[in-house]
Amino acid sequence: MGFAQDPPQLAHPYRDDRVLHAMLERALPPARRGALDPDLQALGDYAQAAWQRAGRTTRRKPVLTQWDAWGNRVDRIELTEAWQEGPRIATAHAVLASGHEAGEHARLEEFARVYLYHVASEFYTCPLAMTDGAATALKASGNRMLMERALPRLLSRDAATFWLSGQWMTENAGGSDVGRTETAARQDAAGQWRLYGRKWFSSAVVGEAALGLARPEGAGPGTGALALFYVETMDGARRRPELVIDRLKDKLGTHELPTAEIHLHGLPAWPLGELANGVRQVAPMLNVTRTWNAVCAVASMARAISLARDYATRRSAFGRPLVELPLHAHTLADMQAEFEGAFALAFEVAHLLGRVEQGDAAAHEAALLRLLTPLAKLWTGKLAVKLCSEALECFGGAGYIEDTGLPQLLRDAQVYAIWEGTTNVLSLDSLRALAGDGLAALRTASEGWLEGGDDAAASDTIRQALDAAARWLDRHGAARDMLEAGARGLAFTLARCAAAALLARQATWAGARGDRRPAAALRRFVGHGLDRLVSPAADDTALLLG
């Protein structure tokens, strides 16, 4: 019989994740840590079982049936097994509801659950993120009627009463340019608002509710005239006839997630607040969904690295296991260091979100959250693609074979850089976050994270990179075109500086307990460089595009 290769085995996503354990031990009071543990154990068990199940079955895409046998429009979507299990898993373990409890650690605990559940959920976390964002926007609106109607459902811990909410923003004419929204809101004879138009990208179409942007009848053009509306999509067990699903999109990745193009033909709707400034009302939702995006990107990195590391102990080449080959081991260590930096930044944003929401934040932390949220989302989105690609390469040809389940990691990773704002959109958003006090909040936070650290060289490198970023801003601040052209390099630099300072904090904490691995991650991460600043030449840009 010929050679047969052992496939990679997935280490337990919770019990064997030292980075997650160390963060939780450092950040959470012991009582909260103990209360959280059963949910994390269960979600880790589910994730490991889901990986094993995926190896035995052919992954399916959702199927849309638009008409029944008798000519009735039904728009019924058949979901994958993981999606059918989603309401039970998410509510039983408070994957979403826990983030809306009292206490500054609520969001941190929520996103620890999200991190463990995400990959196994087959992107059921996408509508969960939309639902979390909708609940947050409803709370911020102060609309008591809608809050009393929707929040008990959106935050339910019972699958029988749980509702998903979509987020309907994107249209054919404009993605990030929401000012070109064409969906119209009109009042009927009874005074009920109704929506008319087409939404081009609806990732939670199987839900029971949604928040969507529309232009009230008679309102002027532009973004400021848009209003934010709440809608319900179901009439009992039947989809409302005013909501028509045109088709499901055939995407590069996230195949199990039913992403739809829809038409609205007078769907009943309720404004969250004033009939204007809807984009401003969306802002609380985006802070939440972008944090979900960052944590889910980090979860995909963790899965890819875990499998690659295990495979390196099973696959032999040139007479030795891969893990014993110096260059392969060096590559895996590089991946691990970058992952630990991304993990530290994503979970700091999660913790900051909870502190700000609960009113427990220090004076500089609201501004810090405003800056780090787009930075974490854009950097982790790009890094997930890079690390998942590198992980597939660690498997050689097997990484390119569909039925190993590995290519799915790379295809899915590409979405993180696109959803909730592309890299360029968020780079420009980070410039807006710096418009007030510049780097003051990040400098204040970084000094706190570096305090008491043992690695003076790393601390100096972080401070020098922040100084370089400040000089770059001073040099280009008056030249808007140059500032925007270099915004991506600035964003990556600031994200890496923040991640490095957070790694330094973790290394100090772990070193006092005899664990030298976070210090090694810090050294290697800083060794990869922090400064990504560029000053693009406008003439060269014009020539290259001419």
mmCIF file of C-alpha atoms in Angstrom, residues 43 46-47 50 53 59 80-86 89-90 95 114 116-128 256-257 292 296 303:
data_model
loop_
_atom_site.group_PDB
_atom_site.id
_atom_site.type_symbol
_atom_site.label_atom_id
_atom_site.label_comp_id
_atom_site.label_asym_id
_atom_site.label_seq_id
_atom_site.Cartn_x
_atom_site.Cartn_y
_atom_site.Cartn_z
ATOM 1 C CA LEU A 43 -18.272 26.447 22.495
ATOM 2 C CA TYR A 46 -18.777 22.519 19.492
ATOM 3 C CA ALA A 47 -16.016 24.021 17.355
ATOM 4 C CA ALA A 50 -17.811 20.925 13.795
ATOM 5 C CA ARG A 53 -18.004 16.862 11.006
ATOM 6 C CA ARG A 59 -20.218 21.463 2.662
ATOM 7 C CA THR A 80 -26.832 24.369 6.237
ATOM 8 C CA GLU A 81 -26.758 22.258 9.389
ATOM 9 C CA ALA A 82 -24.589 24.736 11.291
ATOM 10 C CA TRP A 83 -27.022 27.535 10.447
ATOM 11 C CA GLN A 84 -29.963 25.462 11.591
ATOM 12 C CA GLU A 85 -28.128 24.936 14.886
ATOM 13 C CA GLY A 86 -27.241 28.633 15.146
ATOM 14 C CA ILE A 89 -26.037 27.530 20.162
ATOM 15 C CA ALA A 90 -26.077 31.332 20.185
ATOM 16 C CA VAL A 95 -22.983 34.558 22.394
ATOM 17 C CA VAL A 114 -17.631 34.971 19.449
ATOM 18 C CA LEU A 116 -14.586 30.436 19.789
ATOM 19 C CA TYR A 117 -17.877 30.095 17.911
ATOM 20 C CA HIS A 118 -17.138 31.986 14.707
ATOM 21 C CA VAL A 119 -15.419 29.493 12.390
ATOM 22 C CA ALA A 120 -17.637 26.606 13.512
ATOM 23 C CA SER A 121 -20.732 28.734 12.951
ATOM 24 C CA GLU A 122 -20.083 28.945 9.205
ATOM 25 C CA PHE A 123 -20.498 32.728 9.465
ATOM 26 C CA TYR A 124 -23.756 32.588 11.397
ATOM 27 C CA THR A 125 -21.829 35.193 13.362
ATOM 28 C CA CYS A 126 -22.513 37.627 10.502
ATOM 29 C CA PRO A 127 -26.233 38.022 11.269
ATOM 30 C CA LEU A 128 -25.391 37.866 14.974
ATOM 31 C CA GLU A 256 -22.889 28.924 3.781
ATOM 32 C CA LEU A 257 -24.052 32.479 4.476
ATOM 33 C CA TRP A 292 -17.128 41.623 15.432
ATOM 34 C CA CYS A 296 -13.764 37.012 13.666
ATOM 35 C CA ARG A 303 -7.780 28.273 13.195
#
